[in-house]
PDB file of C-alpha atoms in Angstrom:
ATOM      1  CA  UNK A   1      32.914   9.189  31.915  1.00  0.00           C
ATOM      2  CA  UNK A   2      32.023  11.830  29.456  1.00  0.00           C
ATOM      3  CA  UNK A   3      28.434  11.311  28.034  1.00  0.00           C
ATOM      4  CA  UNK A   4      27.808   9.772  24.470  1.00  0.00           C
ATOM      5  CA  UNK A   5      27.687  12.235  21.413  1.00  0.00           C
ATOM      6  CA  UNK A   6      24.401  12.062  19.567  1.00  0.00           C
ATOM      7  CA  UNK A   7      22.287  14.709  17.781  1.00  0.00           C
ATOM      8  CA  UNK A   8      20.077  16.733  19.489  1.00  0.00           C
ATOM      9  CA  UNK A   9      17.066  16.078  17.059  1.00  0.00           C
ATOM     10  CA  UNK A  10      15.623  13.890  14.173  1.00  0.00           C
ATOM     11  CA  UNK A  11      12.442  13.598  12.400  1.00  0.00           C
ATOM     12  CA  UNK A  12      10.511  11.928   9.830  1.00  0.00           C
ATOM     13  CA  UNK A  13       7.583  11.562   8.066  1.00  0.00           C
ATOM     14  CA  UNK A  14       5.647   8.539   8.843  1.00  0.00           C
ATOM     15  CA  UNK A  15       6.330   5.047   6.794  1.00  0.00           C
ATOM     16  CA  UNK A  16       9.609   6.416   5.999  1.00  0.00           C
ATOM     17  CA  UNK A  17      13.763   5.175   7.830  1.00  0.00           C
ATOM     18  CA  UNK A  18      15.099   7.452  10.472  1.00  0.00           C
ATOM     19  CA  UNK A  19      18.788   6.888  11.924  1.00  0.00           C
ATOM     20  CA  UNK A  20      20.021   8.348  14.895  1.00  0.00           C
ATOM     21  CA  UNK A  21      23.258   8.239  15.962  1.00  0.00           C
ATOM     22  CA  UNK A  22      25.787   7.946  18.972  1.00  0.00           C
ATOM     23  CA  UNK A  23      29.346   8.620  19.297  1.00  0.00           C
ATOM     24  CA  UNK A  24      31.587   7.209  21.745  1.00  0.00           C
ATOM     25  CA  UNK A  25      35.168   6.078  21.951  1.00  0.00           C
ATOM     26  CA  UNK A  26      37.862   3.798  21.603  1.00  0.00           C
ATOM     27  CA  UNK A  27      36.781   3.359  25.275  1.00  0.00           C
ATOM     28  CA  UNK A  28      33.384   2.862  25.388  1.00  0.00           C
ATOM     29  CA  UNK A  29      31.332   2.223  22.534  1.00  0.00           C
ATOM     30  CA  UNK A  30      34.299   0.887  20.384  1.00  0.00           C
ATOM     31  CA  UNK A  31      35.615  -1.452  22.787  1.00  0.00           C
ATOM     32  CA  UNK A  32      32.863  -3.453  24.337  1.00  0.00           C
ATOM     33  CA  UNK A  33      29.728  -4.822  22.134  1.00  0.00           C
ATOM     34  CA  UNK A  34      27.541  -3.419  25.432  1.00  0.00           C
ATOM     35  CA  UNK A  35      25.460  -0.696  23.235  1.00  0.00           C
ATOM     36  CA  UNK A  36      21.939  -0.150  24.397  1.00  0.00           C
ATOM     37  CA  UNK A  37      19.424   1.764  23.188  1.00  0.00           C
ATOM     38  CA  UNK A  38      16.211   3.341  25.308  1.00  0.00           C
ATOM     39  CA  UNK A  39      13.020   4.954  24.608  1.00  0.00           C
ATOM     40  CA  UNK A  40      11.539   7.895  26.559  1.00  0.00           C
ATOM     41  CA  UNK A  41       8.018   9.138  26.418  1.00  0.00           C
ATOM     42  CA  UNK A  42       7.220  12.275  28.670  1.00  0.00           C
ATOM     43  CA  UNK A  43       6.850  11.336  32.001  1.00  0.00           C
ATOM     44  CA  UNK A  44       7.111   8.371  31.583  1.00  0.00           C
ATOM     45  CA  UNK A  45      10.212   6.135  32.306  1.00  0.00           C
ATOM     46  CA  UNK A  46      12.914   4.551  29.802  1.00  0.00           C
ATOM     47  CA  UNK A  47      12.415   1.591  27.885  1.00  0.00           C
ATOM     48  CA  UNK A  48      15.007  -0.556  26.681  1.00  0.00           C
ATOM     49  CA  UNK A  49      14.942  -1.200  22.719  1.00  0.00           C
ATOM     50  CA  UNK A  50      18.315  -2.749  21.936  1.00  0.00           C
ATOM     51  CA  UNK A  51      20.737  -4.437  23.681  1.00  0.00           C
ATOM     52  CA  UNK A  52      24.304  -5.463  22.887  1.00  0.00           C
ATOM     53  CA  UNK A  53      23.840  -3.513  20.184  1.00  0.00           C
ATOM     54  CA  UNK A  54      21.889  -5.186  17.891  1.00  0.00           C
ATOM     55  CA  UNK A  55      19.674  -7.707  20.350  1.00  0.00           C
ATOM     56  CA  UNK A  56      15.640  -6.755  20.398  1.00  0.00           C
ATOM     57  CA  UNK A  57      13.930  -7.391  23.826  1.00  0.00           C
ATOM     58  CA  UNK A  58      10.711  -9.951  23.389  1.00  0.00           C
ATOM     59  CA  UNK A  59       7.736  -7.526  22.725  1.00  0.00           C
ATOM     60  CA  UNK A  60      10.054  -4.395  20.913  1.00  0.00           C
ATOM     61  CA  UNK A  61       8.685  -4.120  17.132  1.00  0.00           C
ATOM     62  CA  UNK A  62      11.250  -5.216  14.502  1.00  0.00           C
ATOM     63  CA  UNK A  63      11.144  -1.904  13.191  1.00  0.00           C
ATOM     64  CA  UNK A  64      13.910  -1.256  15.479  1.00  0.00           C
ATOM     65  CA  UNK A  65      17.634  -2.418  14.781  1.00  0.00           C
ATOM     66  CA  UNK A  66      20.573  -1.335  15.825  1.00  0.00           C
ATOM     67  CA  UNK A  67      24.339  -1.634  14.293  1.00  0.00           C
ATOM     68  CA  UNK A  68      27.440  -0.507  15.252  1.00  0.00           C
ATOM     69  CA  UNK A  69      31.347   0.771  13.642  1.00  0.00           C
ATOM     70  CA  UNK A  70      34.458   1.410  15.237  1.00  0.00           C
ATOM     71  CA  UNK A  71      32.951   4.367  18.006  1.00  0.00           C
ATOM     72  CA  UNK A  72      29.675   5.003  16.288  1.00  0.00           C
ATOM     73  CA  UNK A  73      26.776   3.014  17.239  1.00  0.00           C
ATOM     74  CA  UNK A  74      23.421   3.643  15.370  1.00  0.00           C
ATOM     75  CA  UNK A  75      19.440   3.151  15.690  1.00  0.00           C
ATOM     76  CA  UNK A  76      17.333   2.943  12.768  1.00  0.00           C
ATOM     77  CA  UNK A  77      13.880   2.817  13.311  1.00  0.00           C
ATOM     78  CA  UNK A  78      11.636   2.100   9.878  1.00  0.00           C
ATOM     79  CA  UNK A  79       8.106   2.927   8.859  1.00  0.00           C
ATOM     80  CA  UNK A  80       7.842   5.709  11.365  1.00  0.00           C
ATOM     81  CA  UNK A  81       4.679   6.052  13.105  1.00  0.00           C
ATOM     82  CA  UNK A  82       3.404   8.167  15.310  1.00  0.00           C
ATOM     83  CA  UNK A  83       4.206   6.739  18.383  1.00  0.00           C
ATOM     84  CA  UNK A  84       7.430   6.722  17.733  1.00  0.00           C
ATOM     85  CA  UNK A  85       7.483  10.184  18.377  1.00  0.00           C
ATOM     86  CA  UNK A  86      10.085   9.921  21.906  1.00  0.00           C
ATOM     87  CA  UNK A  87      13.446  11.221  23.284  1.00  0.00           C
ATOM     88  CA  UNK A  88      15.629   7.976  22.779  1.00  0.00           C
ATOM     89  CA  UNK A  89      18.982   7.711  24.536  1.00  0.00           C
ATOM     90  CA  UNK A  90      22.005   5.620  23.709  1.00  0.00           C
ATOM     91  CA  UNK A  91      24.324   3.695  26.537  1.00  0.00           C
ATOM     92  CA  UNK A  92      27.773   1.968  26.577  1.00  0.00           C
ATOM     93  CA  UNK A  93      29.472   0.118  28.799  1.00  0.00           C
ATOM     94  CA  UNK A  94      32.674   2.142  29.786  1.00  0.00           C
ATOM     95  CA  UNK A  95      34.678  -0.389  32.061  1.00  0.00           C
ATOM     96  CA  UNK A  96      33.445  -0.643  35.175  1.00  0.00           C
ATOM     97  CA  UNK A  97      30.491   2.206  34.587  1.00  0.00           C
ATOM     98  CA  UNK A  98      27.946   3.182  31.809  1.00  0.00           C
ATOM     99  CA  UNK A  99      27.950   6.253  29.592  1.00  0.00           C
ATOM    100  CA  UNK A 100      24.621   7.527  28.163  1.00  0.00           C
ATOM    101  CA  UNK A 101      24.224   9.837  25.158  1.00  0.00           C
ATOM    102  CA  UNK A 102      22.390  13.315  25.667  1.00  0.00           C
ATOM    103  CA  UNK A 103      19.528  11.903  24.241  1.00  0.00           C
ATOM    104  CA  UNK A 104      17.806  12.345  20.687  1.00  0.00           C
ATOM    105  CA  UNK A 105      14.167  13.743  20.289  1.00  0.00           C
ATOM    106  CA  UNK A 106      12.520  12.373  17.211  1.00  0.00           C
ATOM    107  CA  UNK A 107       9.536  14.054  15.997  1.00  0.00           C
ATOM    108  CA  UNK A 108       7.382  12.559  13.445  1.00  0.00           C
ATOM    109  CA  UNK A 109       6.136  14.766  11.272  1.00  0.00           C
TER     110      UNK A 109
ATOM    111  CA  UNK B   1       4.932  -9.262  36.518  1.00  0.00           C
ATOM    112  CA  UNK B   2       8.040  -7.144  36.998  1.00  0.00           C
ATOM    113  CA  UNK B   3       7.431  -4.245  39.649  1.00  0.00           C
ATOM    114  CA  UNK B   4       9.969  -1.527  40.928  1.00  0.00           C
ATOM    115  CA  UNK B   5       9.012   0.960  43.219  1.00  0.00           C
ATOM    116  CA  UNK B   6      10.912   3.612  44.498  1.00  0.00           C
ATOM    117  CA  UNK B   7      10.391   5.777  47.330  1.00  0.00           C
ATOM    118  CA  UNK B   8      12.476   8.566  49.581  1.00  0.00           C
ATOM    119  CA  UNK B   9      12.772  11.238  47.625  1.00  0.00           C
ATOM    120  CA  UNK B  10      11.839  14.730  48.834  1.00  0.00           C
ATOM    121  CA  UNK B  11      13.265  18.309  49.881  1.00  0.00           C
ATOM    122  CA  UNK B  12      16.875  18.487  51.420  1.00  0.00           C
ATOM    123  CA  UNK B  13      18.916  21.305  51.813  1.00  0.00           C
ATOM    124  CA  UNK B  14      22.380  21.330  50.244  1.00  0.00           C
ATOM    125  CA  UNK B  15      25.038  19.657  52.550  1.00  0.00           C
ATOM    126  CA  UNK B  16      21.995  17.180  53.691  1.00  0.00           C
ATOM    127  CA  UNK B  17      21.315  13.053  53.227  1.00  0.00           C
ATOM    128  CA  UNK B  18      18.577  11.337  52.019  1.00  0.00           C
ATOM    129  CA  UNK B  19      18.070   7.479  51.440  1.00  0.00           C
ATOM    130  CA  UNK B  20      16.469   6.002  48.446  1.00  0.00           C
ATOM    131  CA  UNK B  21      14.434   3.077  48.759  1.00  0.00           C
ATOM    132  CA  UNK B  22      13.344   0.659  45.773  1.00  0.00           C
ATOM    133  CA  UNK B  23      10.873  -2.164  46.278  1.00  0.00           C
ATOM    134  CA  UNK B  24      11.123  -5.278  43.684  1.00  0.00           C
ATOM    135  CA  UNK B  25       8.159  -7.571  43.256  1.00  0.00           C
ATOM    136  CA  UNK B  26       7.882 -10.574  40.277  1.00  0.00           C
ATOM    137  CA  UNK B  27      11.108 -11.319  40.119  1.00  0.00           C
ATOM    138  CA  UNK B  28      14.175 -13.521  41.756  1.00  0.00           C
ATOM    139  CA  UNK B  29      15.850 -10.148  42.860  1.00  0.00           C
ATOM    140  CA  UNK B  30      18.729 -12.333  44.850  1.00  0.00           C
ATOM    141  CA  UNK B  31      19.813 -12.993  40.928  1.00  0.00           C
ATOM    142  CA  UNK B  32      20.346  -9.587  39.071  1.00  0.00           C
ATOM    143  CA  UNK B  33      22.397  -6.912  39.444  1.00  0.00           C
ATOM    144  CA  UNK B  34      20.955  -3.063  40.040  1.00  0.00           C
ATOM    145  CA  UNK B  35      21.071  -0.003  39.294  1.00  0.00           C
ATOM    146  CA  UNK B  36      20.101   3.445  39.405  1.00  0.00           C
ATOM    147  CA  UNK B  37      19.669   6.008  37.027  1.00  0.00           C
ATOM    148  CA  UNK B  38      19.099   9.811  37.716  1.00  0.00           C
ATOM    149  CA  UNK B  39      17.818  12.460  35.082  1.00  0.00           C
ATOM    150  CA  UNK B  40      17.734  16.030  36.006  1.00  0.00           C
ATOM    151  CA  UNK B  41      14.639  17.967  35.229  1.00  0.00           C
ATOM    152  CA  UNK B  42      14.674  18.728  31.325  1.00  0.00           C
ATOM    153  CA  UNK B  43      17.992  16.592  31.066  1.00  0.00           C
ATOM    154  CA  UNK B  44      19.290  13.129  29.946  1.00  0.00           C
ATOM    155  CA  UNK B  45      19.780  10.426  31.448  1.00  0.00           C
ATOM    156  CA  UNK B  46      22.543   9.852  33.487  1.00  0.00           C
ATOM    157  CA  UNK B  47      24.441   6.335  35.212  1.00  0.00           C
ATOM    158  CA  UNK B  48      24.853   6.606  38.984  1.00  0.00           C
ATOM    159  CA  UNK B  49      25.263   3.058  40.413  1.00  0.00           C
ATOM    160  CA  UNK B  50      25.499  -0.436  40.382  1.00  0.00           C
ATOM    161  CA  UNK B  51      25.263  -3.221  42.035  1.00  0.00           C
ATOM    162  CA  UNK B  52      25.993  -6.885  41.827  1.00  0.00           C
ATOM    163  CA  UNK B  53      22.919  -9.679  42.758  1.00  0.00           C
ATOM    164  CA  UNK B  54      25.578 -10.794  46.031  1.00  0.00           C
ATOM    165  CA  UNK B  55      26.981  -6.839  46.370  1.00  0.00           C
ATOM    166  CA  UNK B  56      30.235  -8.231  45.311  1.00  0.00           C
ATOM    167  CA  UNK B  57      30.661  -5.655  42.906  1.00  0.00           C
ATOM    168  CA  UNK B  58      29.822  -2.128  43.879  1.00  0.00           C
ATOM    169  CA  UNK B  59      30.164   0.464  41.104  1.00  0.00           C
ATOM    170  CA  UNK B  60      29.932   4.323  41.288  1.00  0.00           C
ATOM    171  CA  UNK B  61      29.835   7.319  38.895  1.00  0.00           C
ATOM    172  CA  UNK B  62      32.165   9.772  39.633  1.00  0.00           C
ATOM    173  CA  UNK B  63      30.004  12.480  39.701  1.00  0.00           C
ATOM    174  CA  UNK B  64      28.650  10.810  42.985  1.00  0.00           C
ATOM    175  CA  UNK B  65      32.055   8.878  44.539  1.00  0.00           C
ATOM    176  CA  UNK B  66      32.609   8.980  48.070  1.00  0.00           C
ATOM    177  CA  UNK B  67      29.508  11.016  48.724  1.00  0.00           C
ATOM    178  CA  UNK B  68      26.687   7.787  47.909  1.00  0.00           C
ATOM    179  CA  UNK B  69      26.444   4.572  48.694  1.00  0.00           C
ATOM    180  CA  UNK B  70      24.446   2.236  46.837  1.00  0.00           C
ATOM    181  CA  UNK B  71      23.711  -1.354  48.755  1.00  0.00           C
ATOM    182  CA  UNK B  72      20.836  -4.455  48.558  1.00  0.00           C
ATOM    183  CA  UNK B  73      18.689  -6.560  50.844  1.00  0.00           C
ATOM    184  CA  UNK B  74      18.093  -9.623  49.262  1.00  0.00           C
ATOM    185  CA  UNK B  75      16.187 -10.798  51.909  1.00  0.00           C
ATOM    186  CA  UNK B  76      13.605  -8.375  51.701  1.00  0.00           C
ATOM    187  CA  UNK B  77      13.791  -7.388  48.161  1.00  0.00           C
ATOM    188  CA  UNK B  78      14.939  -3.893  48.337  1.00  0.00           C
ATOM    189  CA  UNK B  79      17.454  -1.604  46.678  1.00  0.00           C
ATOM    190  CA  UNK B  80      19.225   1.480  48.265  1.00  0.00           C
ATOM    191  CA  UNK B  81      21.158   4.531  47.935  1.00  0.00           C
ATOM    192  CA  UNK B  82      21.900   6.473  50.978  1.00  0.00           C
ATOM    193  CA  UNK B  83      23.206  10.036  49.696  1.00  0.00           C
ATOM    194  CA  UNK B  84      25.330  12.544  51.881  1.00  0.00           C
ATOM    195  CA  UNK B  85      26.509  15.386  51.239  1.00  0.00           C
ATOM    196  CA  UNK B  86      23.920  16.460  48.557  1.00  0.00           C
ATOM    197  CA  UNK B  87      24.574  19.265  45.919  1.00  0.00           C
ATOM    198  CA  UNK B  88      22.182  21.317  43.818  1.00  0.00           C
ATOM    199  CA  UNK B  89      23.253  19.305  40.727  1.00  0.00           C
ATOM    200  CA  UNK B  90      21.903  16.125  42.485  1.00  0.00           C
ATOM    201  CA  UNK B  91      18.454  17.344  42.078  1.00  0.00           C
ATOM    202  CA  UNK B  92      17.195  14.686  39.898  1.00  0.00           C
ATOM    203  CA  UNK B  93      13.958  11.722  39.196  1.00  0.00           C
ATOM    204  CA  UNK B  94      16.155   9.108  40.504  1.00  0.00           C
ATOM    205  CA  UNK B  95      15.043   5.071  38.864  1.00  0.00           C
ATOM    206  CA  UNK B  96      15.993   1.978  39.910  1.00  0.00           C
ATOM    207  CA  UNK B  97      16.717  -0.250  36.585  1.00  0.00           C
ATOM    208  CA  UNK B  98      17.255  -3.831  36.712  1.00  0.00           C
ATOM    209  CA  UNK B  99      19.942  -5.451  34.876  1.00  0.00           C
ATOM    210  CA  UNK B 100      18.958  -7.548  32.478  1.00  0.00           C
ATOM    211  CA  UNK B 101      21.521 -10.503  32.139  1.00  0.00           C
ATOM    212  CA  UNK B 102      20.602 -13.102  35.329  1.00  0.00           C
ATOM    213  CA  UNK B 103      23.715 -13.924  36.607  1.00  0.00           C
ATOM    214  CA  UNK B 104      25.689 -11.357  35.144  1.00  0.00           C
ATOM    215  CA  UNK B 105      25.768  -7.483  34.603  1.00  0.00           C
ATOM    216  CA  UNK B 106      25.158  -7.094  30.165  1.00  0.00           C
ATOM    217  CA  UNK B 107      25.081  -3.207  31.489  1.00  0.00           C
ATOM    218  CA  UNK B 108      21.649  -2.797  29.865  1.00  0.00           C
ATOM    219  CA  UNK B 109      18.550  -2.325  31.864  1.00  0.00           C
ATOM    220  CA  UNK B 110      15.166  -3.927  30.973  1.00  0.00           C
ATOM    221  CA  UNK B 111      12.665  -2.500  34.099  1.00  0.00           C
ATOM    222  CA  UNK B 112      12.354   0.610  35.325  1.00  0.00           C
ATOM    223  CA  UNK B 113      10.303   2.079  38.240  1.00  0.00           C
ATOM    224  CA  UNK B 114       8.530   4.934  38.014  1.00  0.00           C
ATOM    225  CA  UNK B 115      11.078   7.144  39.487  1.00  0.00           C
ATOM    226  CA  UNK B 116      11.346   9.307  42.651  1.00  0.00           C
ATOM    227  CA  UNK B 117      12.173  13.032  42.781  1.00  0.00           C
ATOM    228  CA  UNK B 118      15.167  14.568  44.654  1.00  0.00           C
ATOM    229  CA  UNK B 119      15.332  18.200  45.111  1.00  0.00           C
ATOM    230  CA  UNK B 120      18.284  19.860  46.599  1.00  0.00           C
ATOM    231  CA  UNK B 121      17.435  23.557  47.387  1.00  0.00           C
ATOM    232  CA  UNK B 122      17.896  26.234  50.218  1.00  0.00           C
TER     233      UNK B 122
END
């Protein structure tokens, strides 16, 4: 149960692409099509963005998309805006448990 | 509209227990699986338990194995996690998240409650 790999920070200007991504393994991400993506504001709690890697929950801007290859799942979130500006967090289904990533804090410049 | 409230968290000295309580409102709870989610202050997030809509399936992190116990009441709509033998690194916001998929655990989690604090100090 090791945690996801993703990078510690992004950021972008706003209108443009950002892509953030998360590295798991043959055992986790590459294995199952069970990638979900959350978004954090401070204090605040997680909300869910993507789901089975590529699925947008009703209400979640199509700005949002996710993708995935072999153990490397990815969010790309276009036309930044402001409030995008948010920790986001990857997950995987592991067998039997869930893996998050250490979480990505994009900053919109 | 979906509602999940936690509640129990609090001081506890290492060795100690606490129980976790989370209250679900809007929804057929009896029909989705639950979980909970802890994030350390200033941390991510981190997978500590699930479990099925009839507590078939029981799932734990290991980080947490044989020392919490996650169960449901569907009855009275109400998720739990009873903790023993508490640690320092426990000391978390702990969330109840409900599984999205009816029927079925997709591993994903589409409500969240607000979160309750554990602290484990001397």
């Amino acid at each position: 149960q090791s945690a996801l790999t993703q990078p510690a920070s992004v950021s972008g200007s706003p209108g443009q692409s950002i892509t953030i991504s998360c590295t798991g393994t043959s055992s986790d991400v590459g294995s199952y099509n069970l990638v979900s993506w959350y978004q954090q504001h401070p204090g605040k709690a997680p909300k869910l963005m993507i789901y089975e890697v590529s699925k947008r929950p009703s209400g979640v801007s199509n700005r949002f998309s996710g993708s995935k290859s072999g153990n490397t799942a990815s969010l790309t979130i276009s036309g930044l805006q402001a409030e995008d500006e948010a920790d986001y967090y990857c997950c995987s289904y592991a067998g039997s448990s869930t893996v998050f990533g250490g979480g990505t804090k994009l900053t919109v410049l | 509209e979906v509602q999940l409230v936690e509640s129990g968290g609090g001081l506890v000295k290492p060795g100690g227990s606490l129980r976790l309580s989370c209250a679900a409102s809007g929804f057929t709870f009896s029909s989705y699986s639950m979980n909970w989610v802890r994030q350390a202050p200033g941390k991510g997030l981190e997978w500590v338990s699930s479990i099925s809509s009839s507590s078939s399936y029981i799932y734990y992190a290991d980080s947490v194995k044989g020392r919490f116990t996650i169960s449901r009441d569907n009855a009275k709509n109400s998720l739990y996690l009873q903790m023993n033998s508490l640690r320092a690194e426990d000391t978390a916001v702990y969330y109840c998240a409900r599984d999205s998929h009816q029927y079925s655990s997709g591993w994903d989690f589409d409500y969240w409650g607000q979160g309750t604090l554990v602290t484990v100090s001397s």
